[in-house]
mmCIF file of C-alpha atoms and ligand atoms in Angstrom:
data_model
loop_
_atom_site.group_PDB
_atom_site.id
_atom_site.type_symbol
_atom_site.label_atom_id
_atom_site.label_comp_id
_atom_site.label_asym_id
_atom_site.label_seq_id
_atom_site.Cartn_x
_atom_site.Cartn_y
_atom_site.Cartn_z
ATOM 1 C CA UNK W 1 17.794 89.396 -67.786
ATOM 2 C CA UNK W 2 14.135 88.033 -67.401
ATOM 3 C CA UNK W 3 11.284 90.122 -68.442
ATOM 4 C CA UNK W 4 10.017 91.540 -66.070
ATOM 5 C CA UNK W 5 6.520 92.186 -67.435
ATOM 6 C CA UNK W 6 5.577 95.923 -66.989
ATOM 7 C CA UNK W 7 1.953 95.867 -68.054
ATOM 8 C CA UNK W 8 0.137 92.885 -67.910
ATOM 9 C CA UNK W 9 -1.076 92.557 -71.321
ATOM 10 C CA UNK W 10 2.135 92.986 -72.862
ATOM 11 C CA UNK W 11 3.228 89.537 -73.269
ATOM 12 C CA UNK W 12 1.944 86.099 -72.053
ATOM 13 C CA UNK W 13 3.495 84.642 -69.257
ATOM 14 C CA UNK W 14 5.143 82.014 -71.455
ATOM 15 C CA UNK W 15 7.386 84.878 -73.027
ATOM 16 C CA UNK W 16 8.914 85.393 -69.274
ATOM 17 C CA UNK W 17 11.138 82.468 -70.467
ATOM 18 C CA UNK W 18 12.575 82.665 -73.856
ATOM 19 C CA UNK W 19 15.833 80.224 -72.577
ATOM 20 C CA UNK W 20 13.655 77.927 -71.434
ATOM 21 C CA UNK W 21 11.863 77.901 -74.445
ATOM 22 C CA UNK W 22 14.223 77.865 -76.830
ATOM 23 C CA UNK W 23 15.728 74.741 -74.766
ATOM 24 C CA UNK W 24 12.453 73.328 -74.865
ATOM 25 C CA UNK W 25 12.460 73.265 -78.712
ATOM 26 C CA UNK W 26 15.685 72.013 -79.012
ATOM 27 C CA UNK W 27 14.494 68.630 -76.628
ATOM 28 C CA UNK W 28 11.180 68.481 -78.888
ATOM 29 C CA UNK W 29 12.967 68.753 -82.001
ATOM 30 C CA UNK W 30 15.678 66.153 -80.904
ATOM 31 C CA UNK W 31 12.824 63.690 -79.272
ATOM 32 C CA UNK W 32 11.594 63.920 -83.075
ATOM 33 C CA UNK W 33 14.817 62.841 -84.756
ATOM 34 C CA UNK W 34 15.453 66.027 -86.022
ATOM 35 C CA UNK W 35 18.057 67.721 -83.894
ATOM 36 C CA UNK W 36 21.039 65.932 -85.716
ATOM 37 C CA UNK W 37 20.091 66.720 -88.932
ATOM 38 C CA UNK W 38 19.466 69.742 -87.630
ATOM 39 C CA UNK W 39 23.079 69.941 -86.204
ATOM 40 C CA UNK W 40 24.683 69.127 -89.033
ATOM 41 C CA UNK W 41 23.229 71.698 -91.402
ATOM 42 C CA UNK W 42 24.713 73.962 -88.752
ATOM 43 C CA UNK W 43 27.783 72.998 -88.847
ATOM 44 C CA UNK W 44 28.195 72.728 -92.676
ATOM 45 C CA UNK W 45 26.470 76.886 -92.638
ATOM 46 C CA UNK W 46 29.151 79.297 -93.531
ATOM 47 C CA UNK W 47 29.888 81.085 -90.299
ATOM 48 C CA UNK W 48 27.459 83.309 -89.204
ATOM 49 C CA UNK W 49 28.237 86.317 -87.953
ATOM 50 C CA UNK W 50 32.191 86.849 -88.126
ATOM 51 C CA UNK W 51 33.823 90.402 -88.434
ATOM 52 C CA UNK W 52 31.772 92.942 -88.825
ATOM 53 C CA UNK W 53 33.385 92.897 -92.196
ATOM 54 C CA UNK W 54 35.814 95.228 -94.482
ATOM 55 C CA UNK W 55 32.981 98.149 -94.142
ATOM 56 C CA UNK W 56 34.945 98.787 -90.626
ATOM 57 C CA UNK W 57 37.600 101.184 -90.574
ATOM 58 C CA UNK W 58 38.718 99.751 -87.323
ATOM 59 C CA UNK W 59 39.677 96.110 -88.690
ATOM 60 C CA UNK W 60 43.215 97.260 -89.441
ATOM 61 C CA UNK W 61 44.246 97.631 -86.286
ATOM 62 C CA UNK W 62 43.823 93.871 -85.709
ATOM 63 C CA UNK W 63 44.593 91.053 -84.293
ATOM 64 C CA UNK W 64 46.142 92.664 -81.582
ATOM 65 C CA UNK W 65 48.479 91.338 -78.997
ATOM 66 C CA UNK W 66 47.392 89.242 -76.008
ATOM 67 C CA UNK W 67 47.995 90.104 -72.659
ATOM 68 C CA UNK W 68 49.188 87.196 -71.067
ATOM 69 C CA UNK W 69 48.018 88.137 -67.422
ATOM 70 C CA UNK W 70 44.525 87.305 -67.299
ATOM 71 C CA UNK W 71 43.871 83.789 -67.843
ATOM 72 C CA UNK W 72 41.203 81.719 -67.702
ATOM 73 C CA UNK W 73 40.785 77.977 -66.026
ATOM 74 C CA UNK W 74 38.141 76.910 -68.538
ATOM 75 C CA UNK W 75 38.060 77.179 -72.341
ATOM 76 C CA UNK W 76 37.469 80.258 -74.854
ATOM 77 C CA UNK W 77 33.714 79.772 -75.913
ATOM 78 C CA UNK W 78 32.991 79.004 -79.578
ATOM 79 C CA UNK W 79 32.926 82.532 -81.279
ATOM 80 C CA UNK W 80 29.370 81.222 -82.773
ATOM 81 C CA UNK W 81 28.095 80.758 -79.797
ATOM 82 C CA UNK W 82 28.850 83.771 -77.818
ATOM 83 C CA UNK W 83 27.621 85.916 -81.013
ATOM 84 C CA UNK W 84 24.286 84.317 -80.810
ATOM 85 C CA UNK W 85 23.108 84.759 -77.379
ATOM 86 C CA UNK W 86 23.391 88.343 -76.685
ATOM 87 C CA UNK W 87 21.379 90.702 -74.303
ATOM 88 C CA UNK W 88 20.982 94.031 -75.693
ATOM 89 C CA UNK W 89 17.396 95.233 -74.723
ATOM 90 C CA UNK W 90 17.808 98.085 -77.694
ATOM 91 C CA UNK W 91 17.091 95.087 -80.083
ATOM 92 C CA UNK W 92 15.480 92.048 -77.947
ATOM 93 C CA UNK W 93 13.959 91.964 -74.393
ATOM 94 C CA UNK W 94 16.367 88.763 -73.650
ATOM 95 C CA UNK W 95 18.873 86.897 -74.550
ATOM 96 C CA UNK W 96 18.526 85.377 -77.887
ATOM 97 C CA UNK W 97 20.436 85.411 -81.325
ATOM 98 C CA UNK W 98 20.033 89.083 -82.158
ATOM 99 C CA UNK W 99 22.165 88.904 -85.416
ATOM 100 C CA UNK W 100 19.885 90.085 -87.788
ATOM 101 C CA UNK W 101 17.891 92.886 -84.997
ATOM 102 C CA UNK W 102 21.128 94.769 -83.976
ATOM 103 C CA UNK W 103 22.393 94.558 -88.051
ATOM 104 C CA UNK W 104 20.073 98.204 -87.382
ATOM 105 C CA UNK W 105 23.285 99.573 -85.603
ATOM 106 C CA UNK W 106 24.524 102.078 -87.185
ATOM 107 C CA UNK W 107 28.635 102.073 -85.909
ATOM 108 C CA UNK W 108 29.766 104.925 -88.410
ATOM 109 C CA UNK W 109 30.301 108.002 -87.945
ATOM 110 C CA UNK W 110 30.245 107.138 -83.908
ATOM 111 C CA UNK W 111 31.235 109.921 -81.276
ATOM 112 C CA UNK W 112 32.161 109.243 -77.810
ATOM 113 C CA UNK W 113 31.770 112.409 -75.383
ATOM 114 C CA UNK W 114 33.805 112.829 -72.210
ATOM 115 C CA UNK W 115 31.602 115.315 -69.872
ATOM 116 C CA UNK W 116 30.827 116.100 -66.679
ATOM 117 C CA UNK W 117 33.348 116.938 -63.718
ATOM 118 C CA UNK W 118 36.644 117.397 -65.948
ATOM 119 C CA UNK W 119 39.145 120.434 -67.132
ATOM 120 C CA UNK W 120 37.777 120.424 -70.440
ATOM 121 C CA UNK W 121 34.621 118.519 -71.986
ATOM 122 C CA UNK W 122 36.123 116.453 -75.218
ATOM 123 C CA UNK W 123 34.297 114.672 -77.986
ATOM 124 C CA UNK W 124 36.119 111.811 -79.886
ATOM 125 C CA UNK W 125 35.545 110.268 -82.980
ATOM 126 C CA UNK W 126 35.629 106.461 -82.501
ATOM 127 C CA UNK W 127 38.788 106.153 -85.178
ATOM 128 C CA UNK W 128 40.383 109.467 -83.781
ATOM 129 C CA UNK W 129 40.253 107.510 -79.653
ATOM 130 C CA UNK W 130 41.474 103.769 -80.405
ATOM 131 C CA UNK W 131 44.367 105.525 -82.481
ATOM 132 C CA UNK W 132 45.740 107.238 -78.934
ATOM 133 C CA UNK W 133 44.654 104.340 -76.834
ATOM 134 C CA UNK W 134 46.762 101.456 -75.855
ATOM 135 C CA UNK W 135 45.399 98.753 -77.526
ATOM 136 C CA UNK W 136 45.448 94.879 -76.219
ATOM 137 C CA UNK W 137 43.615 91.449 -75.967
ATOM 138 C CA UNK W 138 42.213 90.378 -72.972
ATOM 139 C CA UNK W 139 40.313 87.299 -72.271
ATOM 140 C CA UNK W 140 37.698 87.197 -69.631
ATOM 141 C CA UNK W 141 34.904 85.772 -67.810
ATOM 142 C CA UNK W 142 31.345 87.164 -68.632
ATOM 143 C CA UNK W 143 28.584 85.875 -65.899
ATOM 144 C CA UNK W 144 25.255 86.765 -66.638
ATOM 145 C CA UNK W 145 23.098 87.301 -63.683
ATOM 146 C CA UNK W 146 20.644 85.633 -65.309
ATOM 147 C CA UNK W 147 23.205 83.008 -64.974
ATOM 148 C CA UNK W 148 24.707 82.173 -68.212
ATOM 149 C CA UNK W 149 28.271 82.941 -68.582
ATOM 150 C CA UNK W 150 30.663 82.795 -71.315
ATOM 151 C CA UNK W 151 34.893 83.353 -71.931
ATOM 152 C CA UNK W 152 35.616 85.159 -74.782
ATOM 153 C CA UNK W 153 39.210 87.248 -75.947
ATOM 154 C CA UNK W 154 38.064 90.956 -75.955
ATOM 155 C CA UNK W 155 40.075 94.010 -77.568
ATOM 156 C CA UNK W 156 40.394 96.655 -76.420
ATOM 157 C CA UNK W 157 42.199 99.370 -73.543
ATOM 158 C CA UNK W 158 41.559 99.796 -69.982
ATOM 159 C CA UNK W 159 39.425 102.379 -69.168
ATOM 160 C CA UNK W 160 41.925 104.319 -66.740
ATOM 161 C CA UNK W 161 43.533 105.211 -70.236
ATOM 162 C CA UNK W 162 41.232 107.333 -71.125
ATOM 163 C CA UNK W 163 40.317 108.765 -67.329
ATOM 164 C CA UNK W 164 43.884 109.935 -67.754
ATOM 165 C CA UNK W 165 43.119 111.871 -70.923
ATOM 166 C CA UNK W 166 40.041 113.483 -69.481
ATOM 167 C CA UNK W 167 41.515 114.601 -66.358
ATOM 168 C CA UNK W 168 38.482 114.655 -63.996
ATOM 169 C CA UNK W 169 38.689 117.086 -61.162
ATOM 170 C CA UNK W 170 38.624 115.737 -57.398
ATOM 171 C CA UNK W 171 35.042 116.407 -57.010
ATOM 172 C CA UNK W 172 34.409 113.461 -59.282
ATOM 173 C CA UNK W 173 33.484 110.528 -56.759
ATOM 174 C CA UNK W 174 31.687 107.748 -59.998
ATOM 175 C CA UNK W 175 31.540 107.551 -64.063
ATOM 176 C CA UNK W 176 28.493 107.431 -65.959
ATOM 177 C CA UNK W 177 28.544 105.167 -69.186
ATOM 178 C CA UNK W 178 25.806 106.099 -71.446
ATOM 179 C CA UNK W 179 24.224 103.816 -74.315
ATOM 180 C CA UNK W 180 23.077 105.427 -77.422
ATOM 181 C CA UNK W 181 19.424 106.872 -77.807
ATOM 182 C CA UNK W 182 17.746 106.563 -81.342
ATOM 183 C CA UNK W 183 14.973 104.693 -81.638
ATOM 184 C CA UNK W 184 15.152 103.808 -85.209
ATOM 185 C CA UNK W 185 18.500 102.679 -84.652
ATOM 186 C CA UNK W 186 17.523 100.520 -81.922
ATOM 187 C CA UNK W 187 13.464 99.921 -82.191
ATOM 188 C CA UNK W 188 13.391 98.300 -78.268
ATOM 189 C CA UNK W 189 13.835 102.069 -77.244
ATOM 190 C CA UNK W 190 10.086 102.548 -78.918
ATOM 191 C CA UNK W 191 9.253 100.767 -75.487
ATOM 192 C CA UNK W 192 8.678 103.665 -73.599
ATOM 193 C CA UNK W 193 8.645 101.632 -69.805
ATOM 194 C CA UNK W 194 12.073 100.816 -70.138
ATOM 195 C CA UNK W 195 14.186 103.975 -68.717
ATOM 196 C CA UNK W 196 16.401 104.479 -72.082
ATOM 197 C CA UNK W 197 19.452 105.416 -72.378
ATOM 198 C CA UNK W 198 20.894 102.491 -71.032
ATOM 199 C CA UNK W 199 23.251 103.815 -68.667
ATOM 200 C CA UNK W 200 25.452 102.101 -66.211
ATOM 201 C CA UNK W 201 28.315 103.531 -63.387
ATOM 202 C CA UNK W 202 30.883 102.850 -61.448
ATOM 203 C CA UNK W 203 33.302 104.613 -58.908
ATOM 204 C CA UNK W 204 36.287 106.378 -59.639
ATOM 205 C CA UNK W 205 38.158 103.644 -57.581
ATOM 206 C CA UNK W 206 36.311 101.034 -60.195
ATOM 207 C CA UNK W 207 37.124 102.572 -62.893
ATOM 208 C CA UNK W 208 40.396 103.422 -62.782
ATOM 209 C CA UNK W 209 41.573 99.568 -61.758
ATOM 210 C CA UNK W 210 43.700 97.863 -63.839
ATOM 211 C CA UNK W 211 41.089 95.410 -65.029
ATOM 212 C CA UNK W 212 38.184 97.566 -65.618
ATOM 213 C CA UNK W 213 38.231 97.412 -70.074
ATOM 214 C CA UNK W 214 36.830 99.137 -72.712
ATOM 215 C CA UNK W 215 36.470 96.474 -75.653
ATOM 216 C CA UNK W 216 36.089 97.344 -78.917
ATOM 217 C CA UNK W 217 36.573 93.967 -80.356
ATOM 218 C CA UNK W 218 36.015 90.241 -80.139
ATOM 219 C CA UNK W 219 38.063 87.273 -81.524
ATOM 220 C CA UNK W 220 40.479 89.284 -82.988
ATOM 221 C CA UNK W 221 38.046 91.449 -85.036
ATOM 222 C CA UNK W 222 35.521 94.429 -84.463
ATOM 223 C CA UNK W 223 33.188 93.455 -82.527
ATOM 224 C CA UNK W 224 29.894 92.809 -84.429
ATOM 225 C CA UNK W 225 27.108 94.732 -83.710
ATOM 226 C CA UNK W 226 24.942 92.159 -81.283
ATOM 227 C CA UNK W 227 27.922 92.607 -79.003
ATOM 228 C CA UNK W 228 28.022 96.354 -78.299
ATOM 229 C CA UNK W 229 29.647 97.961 -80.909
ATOM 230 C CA UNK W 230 32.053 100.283 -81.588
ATOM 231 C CA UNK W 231 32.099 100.672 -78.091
ATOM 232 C CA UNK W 232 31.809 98.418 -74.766
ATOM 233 C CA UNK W 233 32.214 97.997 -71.162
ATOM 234 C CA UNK W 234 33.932 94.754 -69.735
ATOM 235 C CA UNK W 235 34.286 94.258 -65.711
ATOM 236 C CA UNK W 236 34.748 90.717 -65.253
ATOM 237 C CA UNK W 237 34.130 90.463 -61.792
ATOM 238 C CA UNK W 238 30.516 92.471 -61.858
ATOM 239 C CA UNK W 239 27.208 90.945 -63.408
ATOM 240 C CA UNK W 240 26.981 91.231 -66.763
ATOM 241 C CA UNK W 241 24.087 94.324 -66.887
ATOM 242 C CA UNK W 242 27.503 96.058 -65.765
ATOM 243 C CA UNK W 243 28.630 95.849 -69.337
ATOM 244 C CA UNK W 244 27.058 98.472 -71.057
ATOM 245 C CA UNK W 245 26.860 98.201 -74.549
ATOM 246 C CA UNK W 246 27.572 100.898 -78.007
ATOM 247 C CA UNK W 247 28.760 103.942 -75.465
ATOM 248 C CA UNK W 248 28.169 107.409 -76.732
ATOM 249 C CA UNK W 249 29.063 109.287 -73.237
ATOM 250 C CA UNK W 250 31.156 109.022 -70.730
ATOM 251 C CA UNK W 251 30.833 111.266 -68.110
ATOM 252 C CA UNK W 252 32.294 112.357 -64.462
ATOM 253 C CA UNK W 253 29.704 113.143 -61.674
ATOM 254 C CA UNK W 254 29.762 113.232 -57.909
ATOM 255 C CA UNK W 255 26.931 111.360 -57.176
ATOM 256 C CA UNK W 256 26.021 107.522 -57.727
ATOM 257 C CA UNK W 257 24.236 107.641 -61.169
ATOM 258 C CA UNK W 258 20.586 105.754 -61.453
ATOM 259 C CA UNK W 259 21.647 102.734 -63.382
ATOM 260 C CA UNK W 260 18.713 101.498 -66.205
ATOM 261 C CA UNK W 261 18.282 98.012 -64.254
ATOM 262 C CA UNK W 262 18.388 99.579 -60.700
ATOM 263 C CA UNK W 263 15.483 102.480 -62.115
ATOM 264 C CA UNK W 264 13.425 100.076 -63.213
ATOM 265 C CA UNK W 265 13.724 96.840 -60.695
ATOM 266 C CA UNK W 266 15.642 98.648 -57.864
ATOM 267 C CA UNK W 267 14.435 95.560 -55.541
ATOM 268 C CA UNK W 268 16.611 92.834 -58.105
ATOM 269 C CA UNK W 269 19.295 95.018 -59.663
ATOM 270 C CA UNK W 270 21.862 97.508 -57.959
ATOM 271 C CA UNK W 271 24.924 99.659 -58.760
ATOM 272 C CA UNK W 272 27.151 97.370 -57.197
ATOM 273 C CA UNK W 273 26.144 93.787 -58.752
ATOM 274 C CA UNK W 274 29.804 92.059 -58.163
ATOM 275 C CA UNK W 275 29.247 88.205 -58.414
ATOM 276 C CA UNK W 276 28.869 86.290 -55.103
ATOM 277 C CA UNK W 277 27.553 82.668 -55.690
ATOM 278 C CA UNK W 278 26.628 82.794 -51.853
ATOM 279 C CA UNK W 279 24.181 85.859 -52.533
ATOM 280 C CA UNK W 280 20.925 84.853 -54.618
ATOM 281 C CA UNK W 281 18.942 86.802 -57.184
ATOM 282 C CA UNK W 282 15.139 87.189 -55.023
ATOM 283 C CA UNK W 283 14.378 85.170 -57.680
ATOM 284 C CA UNK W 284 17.220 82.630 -58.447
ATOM 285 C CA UNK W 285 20.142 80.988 -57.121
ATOM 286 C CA UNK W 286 23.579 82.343 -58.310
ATOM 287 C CA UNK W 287 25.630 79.252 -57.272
ATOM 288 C CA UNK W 288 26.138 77.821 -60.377
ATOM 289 C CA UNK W 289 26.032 78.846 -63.883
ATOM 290 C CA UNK W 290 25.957 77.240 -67.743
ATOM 291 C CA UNK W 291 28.340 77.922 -69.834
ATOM 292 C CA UNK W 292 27.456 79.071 -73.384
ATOM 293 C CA UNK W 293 29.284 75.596 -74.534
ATOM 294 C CA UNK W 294 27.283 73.109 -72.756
ATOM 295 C CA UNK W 295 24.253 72.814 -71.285
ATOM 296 C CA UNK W 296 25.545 71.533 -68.030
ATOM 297 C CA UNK W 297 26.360 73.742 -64.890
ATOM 298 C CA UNK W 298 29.451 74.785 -63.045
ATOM 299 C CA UNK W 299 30.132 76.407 -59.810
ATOM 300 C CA UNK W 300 30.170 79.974 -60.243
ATOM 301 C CA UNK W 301 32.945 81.597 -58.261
ATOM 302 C CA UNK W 302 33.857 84.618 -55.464
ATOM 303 C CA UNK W 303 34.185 88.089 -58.280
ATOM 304 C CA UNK W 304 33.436 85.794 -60.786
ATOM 305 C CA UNK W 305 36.994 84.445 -60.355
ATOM 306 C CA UNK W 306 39.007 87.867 -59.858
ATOM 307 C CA UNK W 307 38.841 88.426 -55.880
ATOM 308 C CA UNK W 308 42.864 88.646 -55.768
ATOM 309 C CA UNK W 309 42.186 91.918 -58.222
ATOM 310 C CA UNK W 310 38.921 93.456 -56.939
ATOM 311 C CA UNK W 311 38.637 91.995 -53.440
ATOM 312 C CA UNK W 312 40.529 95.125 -51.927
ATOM 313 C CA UNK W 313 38.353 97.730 -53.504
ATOM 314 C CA UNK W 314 35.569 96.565 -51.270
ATOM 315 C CA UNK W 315 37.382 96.545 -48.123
ATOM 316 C CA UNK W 316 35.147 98.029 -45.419
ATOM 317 C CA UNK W 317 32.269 98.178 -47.711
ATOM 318 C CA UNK W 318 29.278 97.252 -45.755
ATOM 319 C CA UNK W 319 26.724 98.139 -47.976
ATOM 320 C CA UNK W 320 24.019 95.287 -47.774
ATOM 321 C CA UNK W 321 23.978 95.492 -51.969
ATOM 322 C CA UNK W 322 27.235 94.497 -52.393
ATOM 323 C CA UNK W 323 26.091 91.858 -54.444
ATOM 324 C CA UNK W 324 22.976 92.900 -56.467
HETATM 325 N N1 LIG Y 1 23.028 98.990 -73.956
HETATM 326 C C1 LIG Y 1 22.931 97.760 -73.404
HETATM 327 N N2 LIG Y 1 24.002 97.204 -72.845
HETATM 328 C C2 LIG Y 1 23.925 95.967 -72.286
HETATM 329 C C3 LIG Y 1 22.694 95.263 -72.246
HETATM 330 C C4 LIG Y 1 21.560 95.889 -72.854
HETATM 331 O O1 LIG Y 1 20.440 95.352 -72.873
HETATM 332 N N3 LIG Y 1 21.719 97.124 -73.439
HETATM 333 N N4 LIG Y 1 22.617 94.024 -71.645
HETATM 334 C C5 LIG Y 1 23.642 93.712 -70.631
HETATM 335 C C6 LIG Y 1 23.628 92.309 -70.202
HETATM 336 S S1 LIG Y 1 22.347 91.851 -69.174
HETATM 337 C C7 LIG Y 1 24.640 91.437 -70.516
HETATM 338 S S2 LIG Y 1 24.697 89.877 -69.870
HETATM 339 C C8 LIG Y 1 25.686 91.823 -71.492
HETATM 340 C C9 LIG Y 1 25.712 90.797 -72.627
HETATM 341 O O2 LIG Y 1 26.823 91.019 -73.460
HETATM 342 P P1 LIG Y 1 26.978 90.116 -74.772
HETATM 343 O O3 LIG Y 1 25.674 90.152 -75.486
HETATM 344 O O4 LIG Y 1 28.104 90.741 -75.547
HETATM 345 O O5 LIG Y 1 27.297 88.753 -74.305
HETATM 346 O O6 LIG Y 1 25.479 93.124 -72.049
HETATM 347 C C10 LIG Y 1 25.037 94.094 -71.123
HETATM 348 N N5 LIG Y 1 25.047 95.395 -71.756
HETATM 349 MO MO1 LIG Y 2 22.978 89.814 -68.320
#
């Protein structure tokens, strides 16, 4: 996501940027000599950020098995590379390597309430929920709207799992996916502008489809904090904002929630935001994007790539947001 800069004596215009920037360095440093030897210390480094390490109570239950149905036409993205360019505005207002920041993240204990329009109101312990969920590996398409995209193998269970355990009642038309709120877990949320929680939604009809995931892991191992940990949304064919991040609440409610990027640029960011490459961001093109691997471009495609899935849920829908 670019900054938009609230207040304009928060942050230079230069800031607006950081991908550029960072790219920038990388071209100065190699026009000095110094990005191979700067390569190669990188690739003799241990590796950086693997599992979130033995501490996790979760790592047990993995590797789990892939499900062979959703495949991919490209490659799975070096692990190092999707773990260090991460948006999560809790830690850093863009994408960046937020490693160290989002080490802050506190995954344990970690509750996960199910409220709102259902027979009975529930509260899980993250350990106590992925022991009754079906677990699996799925790997998917991420697409940034910012337009960087990545494939990596996520674990987890689809969210319809759980909508069947909560048993909403009919008068529950969307779901509400709620973000943490602790500011000295997460010291972004000291920034009062932004409209904390981060919360994102989707309809019933979303939400129960087959591909629509909660992950809980990455590469075959809890996911690492910088990711979303313990807890994250995945909808492959939707803009990655969609994917809300470390979920504390889940809840059922009958009318279209107020997303965080649609309360606070409602002319740039809506609830639907399903990839079109034919429909630009006001401010960008969305026909191509960069993989996390390269720094060349490739077309981006129709539902980022899952139209024969999604394409029927939208059947009729003629709302001009479709795809923002
Ligand atoms: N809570 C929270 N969830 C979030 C975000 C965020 O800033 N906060 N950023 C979103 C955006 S813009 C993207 S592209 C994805 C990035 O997921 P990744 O860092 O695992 O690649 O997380 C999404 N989920
Ligand atoms: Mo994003």
């Amino acid at each position: 996501m670019l900054i938009k800069n609230p207040r304009g004596w928060e942050l230079p215009e230069s800031a607006a940027t950081p991908e550029a920037l960072f790219r920038d360095r990388r071209s100065v440093l190699a026009g000095l000599g110094l990005g191979a030897i700067g390569a190669a210390a990188a690739a003799f480094a241990p590796p950086a950020h693997a599992a979130t390490g033995p501490a996790d109570p979760s790592a047990k239950l993995y590797p789990v098995k892939r499900n062979a149905k959703y495949v991919t036409d490209r490659p799975l993205t070096a692990e190092k590379n999707a773990a260090s360019w991460n948006n999560f505005y809790e830690y850093q207002q863009a994408a960046t390597d937020i490693t160290d920041d989002a080490a802050k993240l506190k995954i344990r204990p970690w509750e996960v309430k199910i409220t709102g329009l259902v027979d009975k109101p529930l509260t899980f312990a993250i350990d106590d929920l992925l022991a009754k969920m079906p677990l699996e590996e799925r790997v998917y398409r991420h697409r940034c709207v910012e337009t960087w995209s990545m494939i990596v193998p996520w674990t987890g269970f689809p969210l319809k799992a759980l909508v069947d355990l909560a048993k909403p009642t009919s008068a529950a038309k969307y779901v509400k996916l709620v973000t943490f709120l602790n500011k000295d877990m997460a010291p972004g949320q000291r920034q009062f502008w932004w409209p904390w929680p981060y919360t994102e939604g989707l309809t019933i009809e979303e939400a129960t489809h087959e591909l629509t995931f909660l992950a809980t892991g990455v590469y075959g191992h809890p996911a690492p904090p910088q990711h979303g940990a313990p807890l994250r949304l995945a909808v492959p064919w939707k803009y990655g904002f969609k994917a809300v991040k470390s979920i504390v609440e889940i809840s059922f409610v009958a009318e279209r929630p107020r997303t965080f990027w649609e309360t606070y640029q409602p002319k740039e960011y809506g609830f639907w935001a399903n990839v079109n490459p034919g429909v630009a961001h006001p401010r960008w093109s969305q026909a191509t994007e960069r993989p996390l691997d390269t720094s060349g471009r490739v077309p981006t495609l129709m539902y980022n790539g899952y139209g024969e899935f999604v394409a029927s849920l939208y059947t009729g829908n003629t709302d001009p947001r479709l795809f923002m």
